[in-house]
Short mmCIF file of N, CA and C in Angstrom, two decimals:
data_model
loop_
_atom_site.label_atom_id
_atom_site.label_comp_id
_atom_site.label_asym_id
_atom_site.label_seq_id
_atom_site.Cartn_x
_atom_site.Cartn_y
_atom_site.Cartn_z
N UNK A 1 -21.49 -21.95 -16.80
CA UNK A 1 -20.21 -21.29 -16.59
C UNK A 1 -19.47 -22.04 -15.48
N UNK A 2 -18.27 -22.66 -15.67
CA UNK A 2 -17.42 -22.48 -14.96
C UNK A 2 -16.93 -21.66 -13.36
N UNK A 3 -16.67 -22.52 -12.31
CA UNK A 3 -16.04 -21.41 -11.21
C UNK A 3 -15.17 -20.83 -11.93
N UNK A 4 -14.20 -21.47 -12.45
CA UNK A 4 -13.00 -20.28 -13.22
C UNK A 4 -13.52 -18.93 -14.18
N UNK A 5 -14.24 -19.57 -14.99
CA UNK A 5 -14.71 -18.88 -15.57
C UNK A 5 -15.81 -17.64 -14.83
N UNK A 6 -16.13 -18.03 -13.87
CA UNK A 6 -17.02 -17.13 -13.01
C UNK A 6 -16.06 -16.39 -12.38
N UNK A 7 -14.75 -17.14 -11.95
CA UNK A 7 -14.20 -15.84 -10.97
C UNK A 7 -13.64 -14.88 -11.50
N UNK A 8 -12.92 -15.55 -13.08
CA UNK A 8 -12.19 -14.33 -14.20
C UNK A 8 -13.20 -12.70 -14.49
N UNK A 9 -14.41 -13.53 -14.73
CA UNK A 9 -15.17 -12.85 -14.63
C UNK A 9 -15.93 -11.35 -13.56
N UNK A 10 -15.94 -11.94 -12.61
CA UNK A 10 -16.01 -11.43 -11.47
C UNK A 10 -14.54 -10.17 -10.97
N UNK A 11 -13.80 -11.39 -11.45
CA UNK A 11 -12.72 -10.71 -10.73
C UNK A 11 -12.45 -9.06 -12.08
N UNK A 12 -12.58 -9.47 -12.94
CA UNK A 12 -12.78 -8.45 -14.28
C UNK A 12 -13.64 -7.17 -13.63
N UNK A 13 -14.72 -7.40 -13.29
CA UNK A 13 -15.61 -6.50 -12.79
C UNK A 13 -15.27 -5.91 -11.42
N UNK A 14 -14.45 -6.29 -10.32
CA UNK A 14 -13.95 -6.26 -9.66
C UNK A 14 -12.82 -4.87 -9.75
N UNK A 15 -11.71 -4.92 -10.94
CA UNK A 15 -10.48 -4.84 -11.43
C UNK A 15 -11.26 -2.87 -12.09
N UNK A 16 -12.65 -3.36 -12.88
CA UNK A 16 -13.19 -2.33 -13.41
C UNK A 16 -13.98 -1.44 -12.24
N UNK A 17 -14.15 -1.63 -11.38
CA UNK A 17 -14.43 -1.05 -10.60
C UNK A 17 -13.53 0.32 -9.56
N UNK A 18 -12.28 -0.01 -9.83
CA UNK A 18 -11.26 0.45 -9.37
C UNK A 18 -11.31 2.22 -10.27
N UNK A 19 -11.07 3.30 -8.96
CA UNK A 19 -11.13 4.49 -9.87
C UNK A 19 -9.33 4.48 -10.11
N UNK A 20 -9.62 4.74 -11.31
CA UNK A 20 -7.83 4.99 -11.79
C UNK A 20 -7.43 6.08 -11.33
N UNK A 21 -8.62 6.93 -11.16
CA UNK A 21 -7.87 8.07 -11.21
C UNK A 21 -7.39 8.36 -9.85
N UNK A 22 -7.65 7.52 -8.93
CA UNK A 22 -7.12 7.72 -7.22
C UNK A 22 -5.94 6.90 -7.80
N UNK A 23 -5.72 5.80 -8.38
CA UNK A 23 -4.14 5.20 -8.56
C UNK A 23 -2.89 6.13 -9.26
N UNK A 24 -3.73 6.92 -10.30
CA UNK A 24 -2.85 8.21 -10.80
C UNK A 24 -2.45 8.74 -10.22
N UNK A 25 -3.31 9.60 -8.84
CA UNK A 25 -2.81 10.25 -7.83
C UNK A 25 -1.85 9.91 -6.71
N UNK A 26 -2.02 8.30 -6.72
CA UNK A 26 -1.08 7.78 -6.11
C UNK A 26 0.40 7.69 -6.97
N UNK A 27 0.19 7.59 -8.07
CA UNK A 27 1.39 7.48 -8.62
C UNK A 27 2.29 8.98 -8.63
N UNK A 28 1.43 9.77 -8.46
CA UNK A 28 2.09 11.61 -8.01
C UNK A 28 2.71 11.53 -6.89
N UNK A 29 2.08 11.02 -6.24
CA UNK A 29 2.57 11.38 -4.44
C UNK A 29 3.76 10.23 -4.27
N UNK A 30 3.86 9.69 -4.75
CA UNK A 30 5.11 8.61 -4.97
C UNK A 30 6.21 9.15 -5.65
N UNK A 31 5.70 9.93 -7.05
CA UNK A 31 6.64 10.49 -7.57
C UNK A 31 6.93 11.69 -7.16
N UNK A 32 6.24 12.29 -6.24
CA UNK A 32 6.98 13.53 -5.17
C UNK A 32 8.07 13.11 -4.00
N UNK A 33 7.33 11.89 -3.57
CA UNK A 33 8.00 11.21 -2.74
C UNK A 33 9.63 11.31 -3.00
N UNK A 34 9.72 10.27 -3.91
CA UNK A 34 10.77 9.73 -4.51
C UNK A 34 11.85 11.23 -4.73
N UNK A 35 11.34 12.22 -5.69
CA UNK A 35 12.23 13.11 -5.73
C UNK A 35 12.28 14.02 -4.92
N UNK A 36 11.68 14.01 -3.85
CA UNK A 36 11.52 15.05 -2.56
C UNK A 36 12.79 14.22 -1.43
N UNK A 37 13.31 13.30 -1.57
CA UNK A 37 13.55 12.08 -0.64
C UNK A 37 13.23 11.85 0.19
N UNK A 38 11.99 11.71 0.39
CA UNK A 38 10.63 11.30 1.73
C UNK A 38 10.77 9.69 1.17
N UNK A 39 9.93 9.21 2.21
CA UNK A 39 10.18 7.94 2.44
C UNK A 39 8.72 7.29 2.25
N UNK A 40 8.45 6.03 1.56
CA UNK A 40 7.28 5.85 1.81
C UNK A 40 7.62 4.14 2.67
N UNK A 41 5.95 4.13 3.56
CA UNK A 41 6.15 3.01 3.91
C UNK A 41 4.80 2.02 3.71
N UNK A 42 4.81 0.85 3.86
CA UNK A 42 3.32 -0.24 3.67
C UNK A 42 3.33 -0.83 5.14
N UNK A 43 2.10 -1.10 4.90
CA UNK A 43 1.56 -2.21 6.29
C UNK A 43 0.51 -3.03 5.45
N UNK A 44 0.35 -3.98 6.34
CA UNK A 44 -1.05 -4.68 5.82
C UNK A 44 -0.82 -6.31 6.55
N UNK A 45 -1.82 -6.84 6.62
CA UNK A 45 -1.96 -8.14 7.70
C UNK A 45 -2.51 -9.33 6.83
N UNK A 46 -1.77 -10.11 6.91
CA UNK A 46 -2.11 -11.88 6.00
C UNK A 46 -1.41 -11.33 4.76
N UNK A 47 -2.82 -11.92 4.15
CA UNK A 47 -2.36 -11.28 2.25
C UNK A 47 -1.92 -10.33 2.01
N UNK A 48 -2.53 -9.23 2.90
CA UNK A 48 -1.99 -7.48 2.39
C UNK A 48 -0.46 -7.26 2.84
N UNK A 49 -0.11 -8.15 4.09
CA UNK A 49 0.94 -7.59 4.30
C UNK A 49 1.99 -8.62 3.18
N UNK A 50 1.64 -9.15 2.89
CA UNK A 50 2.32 -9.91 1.50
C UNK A 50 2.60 -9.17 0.32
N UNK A 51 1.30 -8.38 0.40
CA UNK A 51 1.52 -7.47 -0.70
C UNK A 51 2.14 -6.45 -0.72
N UNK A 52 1.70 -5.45 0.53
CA UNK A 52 2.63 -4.22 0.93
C UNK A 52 4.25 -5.01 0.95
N UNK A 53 4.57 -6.13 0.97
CA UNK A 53 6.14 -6.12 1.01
C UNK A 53 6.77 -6.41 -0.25
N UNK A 54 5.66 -7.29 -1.05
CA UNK A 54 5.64 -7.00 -2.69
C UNK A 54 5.72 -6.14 -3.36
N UNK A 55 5.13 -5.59 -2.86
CA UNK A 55 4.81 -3.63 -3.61
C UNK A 55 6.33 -3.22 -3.33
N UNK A 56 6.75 -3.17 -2.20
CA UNK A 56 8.35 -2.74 -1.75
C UNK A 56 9.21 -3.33 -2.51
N UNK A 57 9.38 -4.59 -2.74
CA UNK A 57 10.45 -5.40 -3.78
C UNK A 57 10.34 -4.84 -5.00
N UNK A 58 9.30 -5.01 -5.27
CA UNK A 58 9.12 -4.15 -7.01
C UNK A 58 9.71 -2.80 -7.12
N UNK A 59 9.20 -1.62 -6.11
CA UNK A 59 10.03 -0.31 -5.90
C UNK A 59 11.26 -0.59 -5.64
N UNK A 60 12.07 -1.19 -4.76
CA UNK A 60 13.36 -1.16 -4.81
C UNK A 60 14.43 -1.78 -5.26
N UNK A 61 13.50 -2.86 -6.49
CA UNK A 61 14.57 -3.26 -7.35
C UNK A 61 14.10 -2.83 -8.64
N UNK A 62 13.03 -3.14 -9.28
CA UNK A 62 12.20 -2.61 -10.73
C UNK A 62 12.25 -1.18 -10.94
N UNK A 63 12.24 -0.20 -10.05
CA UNK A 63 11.64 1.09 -9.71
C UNK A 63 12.80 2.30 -9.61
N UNK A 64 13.82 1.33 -8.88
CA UNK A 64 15.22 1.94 -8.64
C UNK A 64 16.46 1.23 -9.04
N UNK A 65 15.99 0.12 -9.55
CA UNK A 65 17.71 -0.30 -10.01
C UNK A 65 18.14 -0.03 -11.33
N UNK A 66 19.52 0.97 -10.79
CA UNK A 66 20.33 1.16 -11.82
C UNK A 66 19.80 2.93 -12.43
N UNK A 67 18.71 3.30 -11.83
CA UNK A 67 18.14 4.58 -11.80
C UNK A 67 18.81 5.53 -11.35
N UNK A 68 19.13 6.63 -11.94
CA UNK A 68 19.39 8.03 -10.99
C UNK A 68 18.51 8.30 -10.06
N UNK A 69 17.07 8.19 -10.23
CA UNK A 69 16.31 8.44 -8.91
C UNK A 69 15.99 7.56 -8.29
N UNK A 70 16.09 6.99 -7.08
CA UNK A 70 15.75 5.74 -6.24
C UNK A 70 14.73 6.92 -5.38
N UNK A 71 14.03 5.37 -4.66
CA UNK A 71 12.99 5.34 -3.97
C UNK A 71 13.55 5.18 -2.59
N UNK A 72 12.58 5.75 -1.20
CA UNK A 72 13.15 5.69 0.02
C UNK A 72 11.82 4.65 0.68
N UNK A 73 11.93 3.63 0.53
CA UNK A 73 10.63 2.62 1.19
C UNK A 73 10.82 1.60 1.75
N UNK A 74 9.78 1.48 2.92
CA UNK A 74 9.88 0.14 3.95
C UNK A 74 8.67 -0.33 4.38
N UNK A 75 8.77 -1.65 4.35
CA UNK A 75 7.52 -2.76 4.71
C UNK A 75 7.40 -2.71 5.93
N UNK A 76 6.64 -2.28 6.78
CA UNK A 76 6.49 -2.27 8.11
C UNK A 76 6.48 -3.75 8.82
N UNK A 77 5.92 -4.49 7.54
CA UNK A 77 5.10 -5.83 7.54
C UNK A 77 6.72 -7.09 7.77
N UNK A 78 8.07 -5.97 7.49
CA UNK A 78 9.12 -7.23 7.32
C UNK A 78 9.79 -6.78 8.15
N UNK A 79 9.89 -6.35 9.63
CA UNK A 79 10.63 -6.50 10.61
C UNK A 79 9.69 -7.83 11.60
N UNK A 80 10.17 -9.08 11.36
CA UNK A 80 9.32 -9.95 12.46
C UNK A 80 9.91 -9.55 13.64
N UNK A 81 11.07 -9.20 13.99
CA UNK A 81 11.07 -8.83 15.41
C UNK A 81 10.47 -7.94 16.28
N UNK A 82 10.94 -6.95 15.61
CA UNK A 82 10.05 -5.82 15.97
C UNK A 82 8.21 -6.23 16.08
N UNK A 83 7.87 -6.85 14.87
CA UNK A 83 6.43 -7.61 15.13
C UNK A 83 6.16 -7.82 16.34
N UNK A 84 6.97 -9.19 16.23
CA UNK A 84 6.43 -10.14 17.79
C UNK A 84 7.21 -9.78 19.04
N UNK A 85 8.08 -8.61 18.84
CA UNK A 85 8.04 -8.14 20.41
C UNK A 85 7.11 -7.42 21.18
N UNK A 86 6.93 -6.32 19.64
CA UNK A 86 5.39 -5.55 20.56
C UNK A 86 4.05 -6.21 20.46
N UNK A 87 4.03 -7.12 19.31
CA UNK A 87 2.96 -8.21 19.67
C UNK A 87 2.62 -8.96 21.08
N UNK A 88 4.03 -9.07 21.55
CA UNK A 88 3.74 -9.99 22.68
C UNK A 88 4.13 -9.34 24.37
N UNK A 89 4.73 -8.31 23.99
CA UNK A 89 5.06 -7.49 24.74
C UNK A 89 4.01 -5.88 24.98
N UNK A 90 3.07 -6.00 24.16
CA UNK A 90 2.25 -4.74 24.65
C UNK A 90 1.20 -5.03 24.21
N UNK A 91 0.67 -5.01 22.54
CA UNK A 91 -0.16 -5.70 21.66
C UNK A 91 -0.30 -5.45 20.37
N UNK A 92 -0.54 -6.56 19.67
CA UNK A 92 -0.64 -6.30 17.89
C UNK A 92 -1.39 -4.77 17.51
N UNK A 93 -2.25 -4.23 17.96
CA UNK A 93 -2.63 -3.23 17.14
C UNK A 93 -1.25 -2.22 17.27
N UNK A 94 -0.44 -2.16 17.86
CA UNK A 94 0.63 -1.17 17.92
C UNK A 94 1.71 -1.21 16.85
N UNK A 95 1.90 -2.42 16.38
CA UNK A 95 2.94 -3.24 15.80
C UNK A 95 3.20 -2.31 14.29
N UNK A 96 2.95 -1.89 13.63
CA UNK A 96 2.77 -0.91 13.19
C UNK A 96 3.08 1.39 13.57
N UNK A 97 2.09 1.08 14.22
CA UNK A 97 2.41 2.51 14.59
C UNK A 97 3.77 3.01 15.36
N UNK A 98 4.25 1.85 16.30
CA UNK A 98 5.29 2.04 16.94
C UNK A 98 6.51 2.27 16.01
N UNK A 99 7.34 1.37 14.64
CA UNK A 99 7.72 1.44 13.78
C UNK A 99 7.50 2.90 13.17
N UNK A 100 6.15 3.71 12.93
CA UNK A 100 6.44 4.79 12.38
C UNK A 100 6.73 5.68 12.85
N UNK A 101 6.35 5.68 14.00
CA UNK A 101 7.39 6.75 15.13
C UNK A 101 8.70 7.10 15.26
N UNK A 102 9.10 6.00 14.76
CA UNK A 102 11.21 6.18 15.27
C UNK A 102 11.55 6.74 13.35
N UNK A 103 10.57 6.51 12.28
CA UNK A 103 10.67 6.97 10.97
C UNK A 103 10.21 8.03 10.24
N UNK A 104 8.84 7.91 10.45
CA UNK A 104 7.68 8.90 9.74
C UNK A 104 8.33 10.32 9.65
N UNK A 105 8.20 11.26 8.80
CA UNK A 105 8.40 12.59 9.26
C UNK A 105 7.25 12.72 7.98
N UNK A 106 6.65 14.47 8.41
CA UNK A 106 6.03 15.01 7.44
C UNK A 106 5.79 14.88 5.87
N UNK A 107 5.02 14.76 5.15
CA UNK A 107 5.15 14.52 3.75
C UNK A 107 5.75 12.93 3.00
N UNK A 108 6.00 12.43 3.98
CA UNK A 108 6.09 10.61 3.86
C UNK A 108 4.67 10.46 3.47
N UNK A 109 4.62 9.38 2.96
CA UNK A 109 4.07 9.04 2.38
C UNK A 109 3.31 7.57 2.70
N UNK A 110 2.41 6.69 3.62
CA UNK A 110 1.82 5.86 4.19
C UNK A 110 0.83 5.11 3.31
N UNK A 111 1.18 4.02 3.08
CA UNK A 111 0.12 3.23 2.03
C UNK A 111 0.13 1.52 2.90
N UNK A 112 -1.48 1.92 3.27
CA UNK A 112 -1.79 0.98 4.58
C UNK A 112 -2.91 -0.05 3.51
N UNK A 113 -2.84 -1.07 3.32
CA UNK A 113 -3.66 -2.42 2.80
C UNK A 113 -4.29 -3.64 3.38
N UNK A 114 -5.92 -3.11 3.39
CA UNK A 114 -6.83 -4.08 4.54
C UNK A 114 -7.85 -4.27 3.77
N UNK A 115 -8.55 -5.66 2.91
CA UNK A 115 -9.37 -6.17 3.11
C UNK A 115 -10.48 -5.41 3.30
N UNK A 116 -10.88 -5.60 4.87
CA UNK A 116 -12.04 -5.54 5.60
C UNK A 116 -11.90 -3.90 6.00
N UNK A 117 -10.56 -3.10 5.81
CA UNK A 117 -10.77 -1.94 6.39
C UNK A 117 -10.74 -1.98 8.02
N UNK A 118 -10.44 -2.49 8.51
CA UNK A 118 -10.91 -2.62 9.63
C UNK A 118 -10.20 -3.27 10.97
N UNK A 119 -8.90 -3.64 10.55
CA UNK A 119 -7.78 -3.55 11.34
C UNK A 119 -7.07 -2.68 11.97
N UNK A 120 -6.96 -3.14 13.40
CA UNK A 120 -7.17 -2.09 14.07
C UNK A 120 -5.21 -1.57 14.55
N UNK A 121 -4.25 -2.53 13.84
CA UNK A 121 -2.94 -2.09 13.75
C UNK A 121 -2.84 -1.58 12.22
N UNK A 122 -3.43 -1.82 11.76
CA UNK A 122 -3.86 -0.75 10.32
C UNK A 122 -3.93 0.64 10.60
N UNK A 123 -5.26 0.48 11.35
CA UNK A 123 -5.22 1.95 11.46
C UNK A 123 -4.95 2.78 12.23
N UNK A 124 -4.18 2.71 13.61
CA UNK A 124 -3.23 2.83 13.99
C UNK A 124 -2.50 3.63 13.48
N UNK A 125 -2.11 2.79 12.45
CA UNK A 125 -0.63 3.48 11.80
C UNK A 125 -1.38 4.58 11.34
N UNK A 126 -2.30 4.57 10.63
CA UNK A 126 -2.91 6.04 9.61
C UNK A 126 -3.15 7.08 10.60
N UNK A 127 -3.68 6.77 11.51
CA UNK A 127 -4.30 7.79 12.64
C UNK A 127 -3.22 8.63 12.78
N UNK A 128 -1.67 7.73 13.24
CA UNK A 128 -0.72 8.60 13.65
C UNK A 128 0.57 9.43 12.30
N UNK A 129 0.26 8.72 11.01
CA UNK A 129 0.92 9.47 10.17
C UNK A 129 -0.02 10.31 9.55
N UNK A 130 -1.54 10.21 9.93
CA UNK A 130 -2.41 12.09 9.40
C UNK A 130 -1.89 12.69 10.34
N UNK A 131 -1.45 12.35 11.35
CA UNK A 131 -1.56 13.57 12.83
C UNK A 131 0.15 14.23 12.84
N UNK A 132 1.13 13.40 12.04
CA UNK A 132 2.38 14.15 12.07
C UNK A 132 2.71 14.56 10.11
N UNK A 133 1.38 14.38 9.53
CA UNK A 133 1.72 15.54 8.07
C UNK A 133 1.77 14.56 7.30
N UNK A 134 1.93 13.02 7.25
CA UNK A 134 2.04 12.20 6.07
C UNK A 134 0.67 11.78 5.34
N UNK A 135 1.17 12.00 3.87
CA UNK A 135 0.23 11.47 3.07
C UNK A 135 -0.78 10.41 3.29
N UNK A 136 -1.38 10.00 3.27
CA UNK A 136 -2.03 8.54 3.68
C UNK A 136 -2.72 8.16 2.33
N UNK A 137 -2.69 6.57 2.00
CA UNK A 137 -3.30 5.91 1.07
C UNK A 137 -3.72 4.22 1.79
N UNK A 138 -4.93 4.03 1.16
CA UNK A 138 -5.23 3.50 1.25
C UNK A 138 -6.19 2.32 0.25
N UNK A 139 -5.87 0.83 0.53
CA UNK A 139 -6.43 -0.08 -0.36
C UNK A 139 -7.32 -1.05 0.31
N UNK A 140 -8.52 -0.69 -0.05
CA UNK A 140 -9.47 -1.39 0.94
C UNK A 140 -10.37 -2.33 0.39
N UNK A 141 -11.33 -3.07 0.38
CA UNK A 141 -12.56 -3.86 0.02
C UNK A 141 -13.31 -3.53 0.38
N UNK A 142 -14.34 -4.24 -0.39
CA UNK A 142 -16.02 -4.12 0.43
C UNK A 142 -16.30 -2.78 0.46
N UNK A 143 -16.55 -2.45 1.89
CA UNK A 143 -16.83 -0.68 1.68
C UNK A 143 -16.09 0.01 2.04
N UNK A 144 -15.07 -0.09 2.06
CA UNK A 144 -13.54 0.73 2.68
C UNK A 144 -13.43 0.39 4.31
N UNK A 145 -14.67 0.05 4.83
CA UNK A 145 -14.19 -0.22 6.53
C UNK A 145 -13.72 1.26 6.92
N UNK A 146 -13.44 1.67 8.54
CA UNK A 146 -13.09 2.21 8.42
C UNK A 146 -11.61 3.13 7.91
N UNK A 147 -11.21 2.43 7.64
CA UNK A 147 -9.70 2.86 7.34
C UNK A 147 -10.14 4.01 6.20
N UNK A 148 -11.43 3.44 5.01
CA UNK A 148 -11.36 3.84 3.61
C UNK A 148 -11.81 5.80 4.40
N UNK A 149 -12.33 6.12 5.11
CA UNK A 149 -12.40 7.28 5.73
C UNK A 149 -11.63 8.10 6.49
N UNK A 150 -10.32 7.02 6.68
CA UNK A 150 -9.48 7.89 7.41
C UNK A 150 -8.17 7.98 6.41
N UNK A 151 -8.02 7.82 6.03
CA UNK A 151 -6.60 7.80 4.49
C UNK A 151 -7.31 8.91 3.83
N UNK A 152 -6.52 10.09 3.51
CA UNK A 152 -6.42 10.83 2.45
C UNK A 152 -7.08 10.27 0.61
N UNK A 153 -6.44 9.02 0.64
CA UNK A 153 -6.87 9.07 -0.77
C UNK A 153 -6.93 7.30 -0.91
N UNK A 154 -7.88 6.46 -0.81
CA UNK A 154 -8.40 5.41 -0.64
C UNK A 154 -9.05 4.73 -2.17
N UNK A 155 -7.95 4.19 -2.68
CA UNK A 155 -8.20 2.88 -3.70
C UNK A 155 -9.12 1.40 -3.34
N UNK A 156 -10.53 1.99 -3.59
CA UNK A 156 -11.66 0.34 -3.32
C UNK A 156 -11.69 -0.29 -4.41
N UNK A 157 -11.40 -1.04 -3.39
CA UNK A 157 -11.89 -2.83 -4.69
C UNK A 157 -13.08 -3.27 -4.08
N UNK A 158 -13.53 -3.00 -4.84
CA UNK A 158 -15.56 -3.05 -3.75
C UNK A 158 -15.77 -4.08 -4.58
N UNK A 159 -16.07 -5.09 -3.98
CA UNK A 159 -16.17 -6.77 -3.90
C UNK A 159 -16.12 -7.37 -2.76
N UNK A 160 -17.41 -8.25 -2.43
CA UNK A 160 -17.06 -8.78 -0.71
C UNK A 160 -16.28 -10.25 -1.11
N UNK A 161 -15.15 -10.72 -1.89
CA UNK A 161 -14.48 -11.45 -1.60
C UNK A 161 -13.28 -11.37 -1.68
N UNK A 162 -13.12 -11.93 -0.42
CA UNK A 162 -10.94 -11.40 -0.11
C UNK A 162 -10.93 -11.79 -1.45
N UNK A 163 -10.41 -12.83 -1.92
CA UNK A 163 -9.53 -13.04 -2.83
C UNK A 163 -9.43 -12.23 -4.02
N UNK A 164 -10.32 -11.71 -4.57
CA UNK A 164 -11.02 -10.80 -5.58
C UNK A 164 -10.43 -9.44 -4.81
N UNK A 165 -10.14 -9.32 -3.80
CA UNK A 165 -10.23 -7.75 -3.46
C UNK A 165 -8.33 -7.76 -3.24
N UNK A 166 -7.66 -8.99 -2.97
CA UNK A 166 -6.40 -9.02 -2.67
C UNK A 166 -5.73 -9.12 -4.24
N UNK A 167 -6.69 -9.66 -5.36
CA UNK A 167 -6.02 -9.89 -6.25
C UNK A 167 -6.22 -7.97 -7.02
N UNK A 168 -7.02 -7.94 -6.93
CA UNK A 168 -7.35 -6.18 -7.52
C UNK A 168 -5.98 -5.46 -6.55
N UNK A 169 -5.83 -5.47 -5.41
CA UNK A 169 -4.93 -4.45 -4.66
C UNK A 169 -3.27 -4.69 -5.28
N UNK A 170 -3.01 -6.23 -5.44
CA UNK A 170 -1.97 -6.62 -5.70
C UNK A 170 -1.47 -5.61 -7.33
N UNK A 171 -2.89 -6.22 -7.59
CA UNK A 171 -3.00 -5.46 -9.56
C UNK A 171 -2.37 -3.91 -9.39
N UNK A 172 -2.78 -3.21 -8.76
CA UNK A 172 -2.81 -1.47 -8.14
C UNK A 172 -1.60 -1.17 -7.93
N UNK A 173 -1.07 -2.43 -7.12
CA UNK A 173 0.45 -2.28 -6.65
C UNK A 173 1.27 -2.43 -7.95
N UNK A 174 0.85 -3.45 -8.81
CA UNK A 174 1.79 -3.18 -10.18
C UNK A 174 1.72 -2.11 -10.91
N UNK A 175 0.41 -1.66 -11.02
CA UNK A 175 0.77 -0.28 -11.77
C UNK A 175 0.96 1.09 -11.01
N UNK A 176 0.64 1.03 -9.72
CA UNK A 176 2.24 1.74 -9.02
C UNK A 176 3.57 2.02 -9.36
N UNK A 177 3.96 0.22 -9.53
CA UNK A 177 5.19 0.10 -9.17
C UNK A 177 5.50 0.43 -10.93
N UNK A 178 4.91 -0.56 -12.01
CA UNK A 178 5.56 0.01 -13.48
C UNK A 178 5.23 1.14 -14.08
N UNK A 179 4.41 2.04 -13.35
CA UNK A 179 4.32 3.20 -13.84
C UNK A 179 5.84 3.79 -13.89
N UNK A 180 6.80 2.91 -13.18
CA UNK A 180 8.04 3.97 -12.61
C UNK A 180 9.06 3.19 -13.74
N UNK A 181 8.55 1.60 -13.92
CA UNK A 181 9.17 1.04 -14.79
C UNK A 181 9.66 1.02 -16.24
N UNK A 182 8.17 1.27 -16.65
CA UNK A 182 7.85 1.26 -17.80
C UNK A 182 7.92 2.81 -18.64
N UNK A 183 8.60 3.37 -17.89
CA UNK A 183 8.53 5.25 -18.60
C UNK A 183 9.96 5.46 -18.27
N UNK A 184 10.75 5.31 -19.42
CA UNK A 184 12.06 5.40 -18.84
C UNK A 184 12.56 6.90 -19.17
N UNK A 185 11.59 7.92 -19.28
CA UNK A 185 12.13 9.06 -18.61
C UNK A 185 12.11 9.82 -17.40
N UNK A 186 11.14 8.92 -16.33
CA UNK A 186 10.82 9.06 -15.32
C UNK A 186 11.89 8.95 -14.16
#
């Protein structure tokens, strides 16, 4: 066999591993979101935060354009200023939570994406949107780290390799996002 062929593979088993039925539920609390007009927001660091801002492009152009119902969502991950001021001005694990403070209100909706679980401006953010009423979700690897214990409702891609676990989360984020697409009575 092939590496390619080994990772398709892998990554297949990877992809099957995923409970749908926590992505279903995510797709509820999105669609409460959305028609409640709560706001949802992403975080996530390297790849994830690539993705959490991916996941956002897809919702606010695929999800809502040209829709009667739009979506209220923001990448925590795409203010660089805000980043590297409190990055450098207090410290990265804040960089995150500080952002949901001046936003978050009750019943928002928080979908935080780590790998290792285990970022500690990750979780941050979750700590402080369970403690003011927001939903929490979460997309983790390996064994959820801790994050997969502190999120309400935690999508694993249980596989110890990033790439395999970034390509499964990315996957999650599409059928998120075309669940909203692809049902045009929604």
């Amino acid at each position: 066999m092939t590496f390619t062929e080994s990772y398709v593979d892998k990554l297949v088993g990877t992809l099957r591993s995923l409970d749908l039925s926590k992505i279903d539920r995510a797709i509820e609390w999105l669609r409460e979101a959305r028609d409640n007009g709560q706001t949802v927001f992403t975080c996530g660091n390297g790849g994830s935060a690539s993705t959490a801002s991916h996941f956002v492009c897809d919702i606010v152009k695929g999800a809502s354009f040209q829709r009667e119902k739009r979506f209220r969502i923001m990448a925590l991950t795409d203010n660089l200023a805000a980043i590297t001021a409190y990055s450098n001005d207090v410290g990265y694990e804040c960089v995150f939570v500080e952002q949901l403070k001046n936003f978050a209100k009750p019943g928002d909706v928080v979908i935080a994406i780590s790998g290792s679980g285990n970022s500690p401006n990750v979780l941050r953010a979750i700590e402080y949107a369970n403690e003011v009423g927001c939903k929490t979700i979460g997309m983790t690897g390996r064994d959820g780290g801790q994050l997969g214990g502190l999120v309400q409702l935690n999508v694993l891609a249980a596989d110890p390799h990033m790439g395999r676990i970034e390509d499964a989360h990315l996957i999650a984020c599409h059928m998120l996002a075309y669940a909203f697409m692809d049902q045009p009575n929604l």
